[in-house]
Amino acid sequence: MDRQRRTLLQALAATVGSAATLALPAAHARPARAADFHRAVAADPLLRPFAGVADAPEGLASDNPLLRGRWPAELRGRLHRNGPALYERGGERYHHWFDGDGMVQQFAIEGGRVRHRGRLVQTAKLRAERAAGRFALPAFGTTVENPLPLSGADSVNPANTSVLEHGGRLLALWEGGSAHELDAADLSTRGPVTWRDDLKGLPFSAHPKVGADGTLWNIGTAGAHLVVWQIGADGRLQRAQLGAHPYPHGMVHDFAITDRWLVVPLPPVRFAFDNEAREGPRRFPMDAGQPLRVLIARKDDLARQRVLELPPQFVFHVGNAHEERDGTVVLGYVGAPDNAFLDCGAVALMRGERPLPAPAGTCIARLDPVRGTARVQQLDDAVEFPRVHPACVGRRARWLVSACGAPRGSAGTNALLRGVQVLDTETGRVQRFDYGEQAIAEEHIVVPRPGRSGERDAWLLGTVYDARRDATVLNLLDLARVEDGPLAQAVLPYRLPLGFHGHFRAT
Amino acid sequence: MNTRCLISAIALAATAGTAHAEGACADVEVHNVRPQQGQLMVAAYDAADRFGRQPLASLRAPAGDAVTTLRLCGLAGSEVALTLFQDLDGDGRMGRNAFGMPTEPWGASGSPGMMGPKWESTRVPLDGRVIVVKLSV
């Protein structure tokens, strides 16, 4: 029965996870106490967003944020973002940043004006814990006392990682369970999406990729299982392929597509959710010395696949991939030497402590699906949350946009992301804008200018927490002149919890 | 797959129809019922070697309110372990998806934990006290 339980636990486990066999100081295992966090943040205002939000059904709303600069009249659409937001309940505080219940933010931009709405996704988990008055279900990095029984992954699905509009649906995404459909008009939650009855509750990752034809590709992993989703531009399931996870129980967070291939980094991290700490953060061991595997599988036939190996690295996110004429697959991703941020940094933040600088940088891998060879080059930068022009997903993209760390030689002490950079992948040149020491920069999304098809004819839309104002600021930049800084800003009359990923849809 | 074995322990629970008429009875308070949806399928076991395979008694009853109370008879002995699922779609089986994970609410007496019941963790005294079962989220 222990084996059965372990199998089920691992089958349910499919979020982000990891942890190297680092000689970590015992301090990293210390739990996050609410009182300790609030005391620490009083002395370090930059970390205030990690206070999160209360379980307020009305959410947040601002019809008239302070506007600066000129918001172009031709920019019309909705930026949605998602991220963990509710961290405390019944006096308890989660130990890990990724545990919080998801809150979707909506910035509606039209006629030179910006309006904001934000609401928690009303998941089964949120409702059950609201009723219980406590955290009653296990979270990614936190165990709970006397947990309620789980029906499946959706019992613990916080819907907190990304959000996407596709096929007429607004979907809040997590890694290990179903997408949750929301109503874009008021951000109310319609519920988990069942694409087909026998696929109910299967994982639908937070990093789907929409190709040039509008088809959405996604993956999901749980235990020894893998599913590949293919959703038409009309929002209907075209095909679901089931297969075996090539690195069973291993972490899979993001992937890329090309014209023919799915390209899935498999960092050497396996989940061990049955190895539960009774108190304090849950830990995730990394397979020491194991390579960074990369699954390459045919989009039209998952069984036709190959696993290539790169030197050991930890990966959350890919930027993009494309095929060259000779069949080489070029994959851009953000690689780190270990999973220290996931295992330690994201735990420190919940205690109100800054993480150590995480040396994650842009990596360009060249993969040969026929010969099985792979090599990688790492650039000298410090980045996360890579994005490309939406028309270039799966095709050659010249400009790679990422949130970035402090400028080299900066006297600042902000170890978090604080700027945005645009990398010219042909020349290696980088343009940056630094929001400053009192800012935390989040993902910046490429928004094509209406009627223009050039890859550089685009804006960047991205949020920043400004600790001087204790407010979240939405920024609009020119992708071609990012070093000039924002063309326009919308300063909210409040701060938002720091989020992960988002999506813009023109209206 | 192991998941299926575990789920079948619950699913087997209520293969029979109505409760046996003889023997001792117990009041069962079921929490977190999806109100008025389908049937509650209950099985009672009296020993470790019969757990999940050979119920001593079983019961099928319409799902009532979020907290539904049932009377289960045909019991014997000093201990009992109950397993339940809510048959939302009325097919008589506990639903599971293509990965083998449950898609219908389940629960058990005692402290089944998050993932599934076993005799040791679900047995409770059969002493006339109400037996509480919480269905899964």
XYZ file of C-alpha atoms in Angstrom, chain A residues 33-500:
468
model
C 5.683 32.351 9.979
C 3.243 35.159 9.304
C 4.526 37.317 12.165
C 8.152 36.825 11.108
C 7.349 37.742 7.518
C 5.518 40.943 8.372
C 8.285 41.989 10.764
C 10.939 41.377 8.112
C 9.071 43.198 5.362
C 8.673 46.285 7.516
C 12.428 46.656 7.127
C 12.538 45.706 3.429
C 9.649 47.308 1.529
C 10.704 45.741 -1.768
C 9.273 42.439 -0.570
C 5.846 43.807 0.374
C 4.096 42.128 -2.600
C 4.766 38.797 -0.902
C 2.218 39.769 1.717
C -0.317 38.731 -0.905
C -4.019 39.448 -0.711
C -6.902 38.528 1.549
C -9.699 36.230 0.414
C -11.954 39.080 -0.710
C -14.593 38.076 -3.265
C -14.776 41.548 -4.798
C -11.058 41.537 -5.647
C -9.319 44.698 -6.765
C -10.541 47.342 -9.198
C -9.324 50.666 -10.523
C -10.996 52.555 -13.365
C -8.629 55.481 -13.224
C -5.045 54.588 -12.503
C -2.603 57.480 -12.764
C -1.548 57.649 -16.398
C 1.850 58.962 -17.450
C 3.163 59.509 -20.950
C 0.901 58.784 -23.918
C -1.024 55.549 -24.256
C -1.470 55.131 -28.030
C -5.069 55.200 -29.216
C -4.352 52.317 -31.575
C -3.413 50.030 -28.687
C -6.602 48.209 -27.771
C -6.833 44.957 -25.919
C -6.586 43.032 -22.684
C -3.471 42.050 -20.832
C -4.136 39.232 -18.395
C -1.612 38.094 -15.838
C -1.698 35.355 -13.220
C 0.289 34.494 -10.143
C 0.143 33.225 -6.577
C -1.660 35.747 -4.393
C -3.253 34.329 -1.261
C -0.512 33.188 1.116
C -2.119 33.209 4.535
C -5.236 31.681 6.021
C -6.251 30.988 9.589
C -2.967 32.397 10.874
C -0.882 30.020 8.751
C 1.484 31.156 6.028
C 2.635 29.133 3.068
C 6.322 28.279 2.952
C 6.811 28.614 -0.784
C 6.043 31.382 -3.275
C 4.430 28.905 -5.681
C 1.843 27.755 -3.145
C -0.434 30.792 -3.191
C -3.899 30.664 -4.693
C -3.997 32.199 -8.144
C -5.233 35.711 -8.853
C -5.843 36.864 -12.391
C -5.170 40.507 -13.199
C -6.815 42.164 -16.168
C -5.576 45.415 -17.697
C -8.103 46.628 -20.265
C -6.528 49.188 -22.595
C -8.644 51.270 -24.934
C -8.801 54.844 -26.192
C -5.667 55.834 -24.352
C -7.099 54.665 -21.026
C -6.281 51.741 -18.782
C -8.587 49.923 -16.386
C -7.606 47.207 -13.925
C -9.498 44.325 -12.354
C -8.105 41.482 -10.272
C -9.847 38.443 -8.768
C -8.835 35.205 -7.152
C -9.622 32.135 -9.217
C -12.439 30.338 -7.428
C -11.003 26.834 -7.482
C -12.339 23.826 -5.581
C -9.249 24.182 -3.390
C -9.987 27.800 -2.549
C -13.625 27.070 -1.766
C -12.810 24.081 0.409
C -10.200 25.977 2.395
C -12.442 28.999 2.756
C -15.092 26.697 4.218
C -12.561 25.007 6.474
C -11.099 28.317 7.636
C -7.589 26.912 7.200
C -5.171 25.529 4.660
C -6.599 22.034 4.416
C -4.994 20.742 1.235
C -1.355 20.088 0.460
C 0.400 22.741 -1.570
C 3.482 22.496 -3.723
C 5.932 23.469 -1.017
C 3.833 23.214 2.134
C 2.287 20.253 3.900
C -0.825 20.625 6.026
C -2.130 18.883 9.094
C -5.151 16.604 8.662
C -5.549 17.163 4.937
C -8.854 16.573 3.217
C -8.878 13.585 0.853
C -8.038 14.366 -2.768
C -10.088 13.397 -5.778
C -7.183 14.138 -8.058
C -4.811 16.899 -9.022
C -7.619 19.422 -9.315
C -8.285 19.058 -5.596
C -5.016 20.924 -5.024
C -5.042 23.041 -8.194
C -4.435 26.701 -7.261
C -4.675 27.920 -10.906
C -1.819 30.294 -10.210
C 0.768 30.196 -12.985
C -0.433 31.712 -16.241
C -3.469 32.855 -18.150
C -4.323 32.789 -21.817
C -7.120 33.788 -24.162
C -7.625 31.198 -26.873
C -10.556 29.948 -28.908
C -12.926 32.352 -27.207
C -11.983 31.178 -23.745
C -10.025 32.839 -20.962
C -8.031 30.102 -19.214
C -6.226 30.314 -15.872
C -3.445 27.754 -15.904
C -1.453 25.648 -13.461
C 0.962 22.878 -14.209
C -0.489 19.793 -12.628
C -4.215 19.954 -13.302
C -6.996 21.329 -15.440
C -7.208 24.782 -16.931
C -9.893 26.893 -15.269
C -12.156 28.899 -17.528
C -12.932 32.455 -16.445
C -15.417 35.021 -17.726
C -13.364 37.824 -19.270
C -16.138 40.317 -18.516
C -15.853 40.081 -14.738
C -13.121 37.489 -14.093
C -15.629 35.184 -12.425
C -14.674 31.504 -12.500
C -16.679 29.129 -14.684
C -14.723 26.078 -13.552
C -12.207 23.492 -14.693
C -12.198 22.667 -18.390
C -12.877 19.072 -19.399
C -11.752 18.708 -22.998
C -13.140 15.141 -23.191
C -14.734 12.978 -20.511
C -11.901 10.473 -20.265
C -9.391 13.313 -20.042
C -11.061 14.993 -17.078
C -8.508 16.264 -14.580
C -5.457 15.460 -16.699
C -2.658 18.003 -16.383
C -2.759 20.914 -18.818
C 0.481 22.796 -18.293
C 0.828 26.534 -17.755
C 2.968 26.994 -20.865
C 0.877 26.166 -23.929
C 2.240 27.377 -27.232
C 0.037 28.820 -29.955
C 1.457 28.348 -33.432
C 1.039 30.593 -36.437
C -2.118 28.747 -37.516
C -3.772 29.410 -34.173
C -3.469 25.816 -32.975
C -2.666 25.548 -29.291
C -0.195 22.850 -28.252
C 0.254 21.872 -24.655
C 1.680 19.090 -22.554
C 0.954 17.634 -19.152
C 2.886 15.207 -17.010
C 2.040 13.225 -13.907
C 4.154 10.434 -12.519
C 5.025 8.182 -15.421
C 2.427 9.697 -17.760
C 2.607 12.299 -20.496
C -0.220 13.898 -22.443
C 0.050 16.145 -25.487
C -2.888 18.429 -26.165
C -3.813 19.881 -29.532
C -6.564 22.506 -29.400
C -7.820 24.134 -32.584
C -8.082 27.870 -33.073
C -11.795 27.422 -32.461
C -11.088 26.221 -28.924
C -12.069 22.612 -29.586
C -9.927 19.610 -28.777
C -8.484 18.215 -31.980
C -6.392 15.455 -30.486
C -4.910 14.241 -27.230
C -1.925 11.899 -27.377
C -1.087 9.803 -24.332
C 2.355 8.414 -23.716
C 5.038 7.651 -21.214
C 7.038 10.304 -19.433
C 10.641 9.753 -20.567
C 11.918 10.827 -17.138
C 9.197 9.465 -14.821
C 8.226 11.720 -11.928
C 10.581 14.365 -13.259
C 9.786 18.020 -13.346
C 8.428 19.391 -16.606
C 7.534 23.056 -16.562
C 7.776 24.500 -20.057
C 8.357 23.375 -23.623
C 8.711 24.709 -27.145
C 7.266 23.857 -30.517
C 8.674 24.006 -34.018
C 6.960 23.211 -37.274
C 7.349 19.466 -36.656
C 8.593 18.993 -33.117
C 7.727 19.312 -29.489
C 10.868 20.202 -27.548
C 10.659 19.570 -23.811
C 13.497 20.276 -21.360
C 13.619 17.706 -18.544
C 15.795 19.079 -15.757
C 17.222 16.426 -13.401
C 14.658 16.953 -10.675
C 12.204 14.345 -9.519
C 9.274 14.963 -7.235
C 9.177 13.205 -3.906
C 5.993 14.487 -2.356
C 5.722 11.491 -0.069
C 8.928 12.557 1.649
C 7.015 15.123 3.605
C 8.401 17.405 6.236
C 6.051 17.636 9.164
C 6.899 21.274 9.523
C 8.581 23.785 7.312
C 9.017 23.789 3.563
C 8.884 20.642 1.501
C 12.179 19.850 -0.234
C 12.779 18.445 -3.684
C 15.964 16.535 -4.388
C 17.883 16.955 -7.626
C 19.524 13.973 -9.268
C 23.168 14.873 -8.802
C 25.272 14.548 -11.919
C 22.301 13.809 -14.141
C 22.158 15.648 -17.472
C 19.587 18.129 -18.631
C 17.533 15.873 -20.853
C 15.586 17.270 -23.773
C 12.694 15.302 -25.212
C 12.148 15.837 -28.915
C 8.923 14.287 -30.151
C 6.993 14.573 -33.369
C 3.915 16.726 -32.952
C 1.939 14.348 -35.150
C 3.191 11.182 -33.450
C 4.326 11.331 -29.860
C 5.749 7.821 -30.147
C 8.391 9.093 -32.571
C 10.646 10.668 -30.037
C 14.203 10.935 -28.848
C 15.810 12.130 -25.629
C 18.964 14.186 -26.043
C 21.338 15.153 -23.258
C 22.962 18.436 -22.337
C 25.236 19.165 -19.362
C 23.420 19.306 -16.003
C 21.303 22.430 -15.684
C 18.071 23.545 -14.145
C 15.390 25.049 -16.388
C 12.083 26.719 -15.760
C 11.386 28.463 -19.042
C 12.025 28.256 -22.740
C 12.082 31.293 -24.975
C 11.428 29.688 -28.318
C 12.582 27.046 -30.764
C 12.840 26.733 -34.508
C 14.124 24.333 -37.148
C 16.992 25.203 -39.433
C 17.201 24.016 -43.040
C 19.435 21.088 -42.130
C 16.945 19.885 -39.543
C 18.797 21.250 -36.520
C 16.449 22.384 -33.789
C 17.567 25.576 -32.079
C 16.162 25.945 -28.579
C 16.446 29.090 -26.487
C 15.888 28.709 -22.769
C 16.898 30.142 -19.420
C 19.337 27.819 -17.696
C 20.698 27.853 -14.165
C 23.472 25.746 -12.648
C 21.121 24.425 -9.965
C 17.656 24.784 -8.543
C 18.651 26.978 -5.612
C 15.958 29.538 -6.346
C 13.188 26.974 -6.387
C 14.410 25.150 -3.336
C 15.675 28.069 -1.281
C 15.017 31.444 -2.874
C 11.283 31.017 -3.241
C 11.153 29.858 0.387
C 13.247 32.786 1.627
C 10.847 35.222 -0.035
C 7.983 33.841 2.008
C 9.982 34.513 5.149
C 10.522 38.100 4.004
C 14.146 37.510 3.080
C 15.809 38.247 -0.222
C 17.051 35.255 -2.165
C 20.659 34.902 -3.139
C 21.325 36.072 -6.695
C 20.304 33.305 -9.079
C 22.738 33.003 -11.985
C 20.121 32.053 -14.577
C 21.035 33.096 -18.090
C 19.991 32.799 -21.701
C 21.076 29.523 -23.272
C 20.962 28.603 -26.942
C 21.041 24.859 -27.618
C 21.486 23.201 -30.999
C 19.803 19.817 -31.128
C 20.072 17.243 -33.898
C 17.011 14.975 -33.722
C 18.507 12.499 -36.214
C 22.005 12.034 -34.832
C 20.954 12.685 -31.261
C 23.662 15.244 -30.670
C 23.216 18.365 -28.584
C 25.335 21.311 -27.540
C 24.620 24.552 -25.769
C 26.032 28.035 -25.436
C 25.223 30.188 -22.408
C 25.233 33.947 -22.741
C 26.524 36.282 -20.077
C 23.294 37.703 -18.777
C 20.910 37.312 -15.829
C 17.339 36.847 -16.980
C 13.986 35.098 -16.595
C 10.537 35.079 -18.218
C 11.687 34.991 -21.875
C 9.184 35.920 -24.589
C 9.165 36.396 -28.359
C 6.832 38.014 -30.874
C 3.653 35.887 -30.927
C 3.902 35.370 -34.704
C 7.369 33.839 -34.225
C 6.450 31.096 -31.775
C 7.961 27.901 -33.206
C 9.777 29.833 -35.926
C 13.008 31.775 -36.046
C 12.700 34.777 -33.760
C 15.443 37.363 -33.857
C 14.438 39.343 -30.793
C 14.250 37.653 -27.413
C 12.682 39.697 -24.602
C 13.374 38.885 -20.946
C 13.109 40.425 -17.529
C 16.653 40.979 -16.294
C 18.711 41.613 -13.214
C 20.716 44.627 -12.167
C 23.099 46.181 -14.685
C 26.645 44.913 -14.440
C 28.609 46.915 -11.896
C 25.447 48.242 -10.305
C 25.884 49.375 -6.748
C 22.337 48.305 -5.977
C 21.501 45.451 -3.689
C 18.375 44.262 -5.460
C 19.041 40.598 -6.225
C 15.674 40.298 -7.957
C 14.703 41.103 -11.513
C 14.556 44.858 -12.049
C 14.756 45.536 -15.771
C 13.817 44.367 -19.227
C 16.186 43.415 -22.013
C 15.893 42.722 -25.716
C 18.498 40.332 -27.108
C 19.341 40.364 -30.793
C 19.957 36.663 -31.271
C 21.794 37.307 -34.552
C 24.388 39.766 -33.258
C 24.294 39.028 -29.558
C 23.720 42.689 -28.785
C 21.473 43.533 -25.896
C 19.374 46.603 -25.158
C 18.188 47.091 -21.609
C 16.108 49.353 -19.466
C 16.637 49.318 -15.721
C 13.674 50.246 -13.542
C 15.981 50.818 -10.600
C 16.915 49.443 -7.254
C 13.479 49.981 -5.744
C 11.678 48.020 -8.429
C 10.886 44.403 -9.191
C 10.304 43.801 -12.888
C 7.938 41.085 -14.064
C 7.402 39.379 -17.405
C 7.178 41.735 -20.398
C 5.024 40.614 -23.298
C 5.518 41.418 -26.980
C 2.463 43.204 -28.411
C 2.463 43.663 -32.198
C 1.534 47.136 -33.420
C -1.810 46.927 -35.258
C -1.396 46.500 -39.000
C 2.359 45.940 -38.766
C 3.979 42.568 -39.298
C 7.648 43.308 -38.642
C 9.071 41.431 -35.696
C 10.393 44.675 -34.272
C 7.206 46.637 -34.934
C 5.937 45.913 -31.489
C 5.498 47.241 -28.004
C 6.383 45.609 -24.734
C 3.807 45.497 -21.955
C 5.060 44.622 -18.510
C 4.344 45.231 -14.869
C 6.756 46.435 -12.231
C 6.388 46.728 -8.481
C 7.596 50.182 -7.455
C 8.501 50.105 -3.769
C 8.797 53.905 -3.578
C 5.108 54.243 -4.392
C 4.151 50.870 -2.932
C 2.242 50.377 -6.164
C 2.220 48.222 -9.260
C 2.921 50.055 -12.506
C 1.997 48.853 -15.991
C 4.630 49.925 -18.530
C 4.498 50.287 -22.280
C 7.830 50.318 -24.127
C 8.920 50.343 -27.753
C 10.598 47.006 -28.479
C 12.955 48.723 -30.934
C 13.984 51.374 -28.391
C 13.692 49.638 -25.076
C 16.608 51.570 -23.597
C 14.485 54.735 -23.789
C 12.248 53.349 -21.097
C 8.469 53.466 -20.902
C 6.461 55.389 -23.466
C 3.550 55.286 -21.080
C 2.726 54.050 -17.606
C -0.401 53.294 -15.602
C 0.205 53.527 -11.857
C -2.322 51.514 -9.883
C -3.509 52.902 -6.551
C -2.363 49.650 -4.914
C 0.244 46.947 -5.180
C -0.425 43.562 -6.732
C 1.174 40.304 -5.659
C 4.069 39.453 -7.953
C 2.845 37.216 -10.732
C 4.343 34.845 -13.226
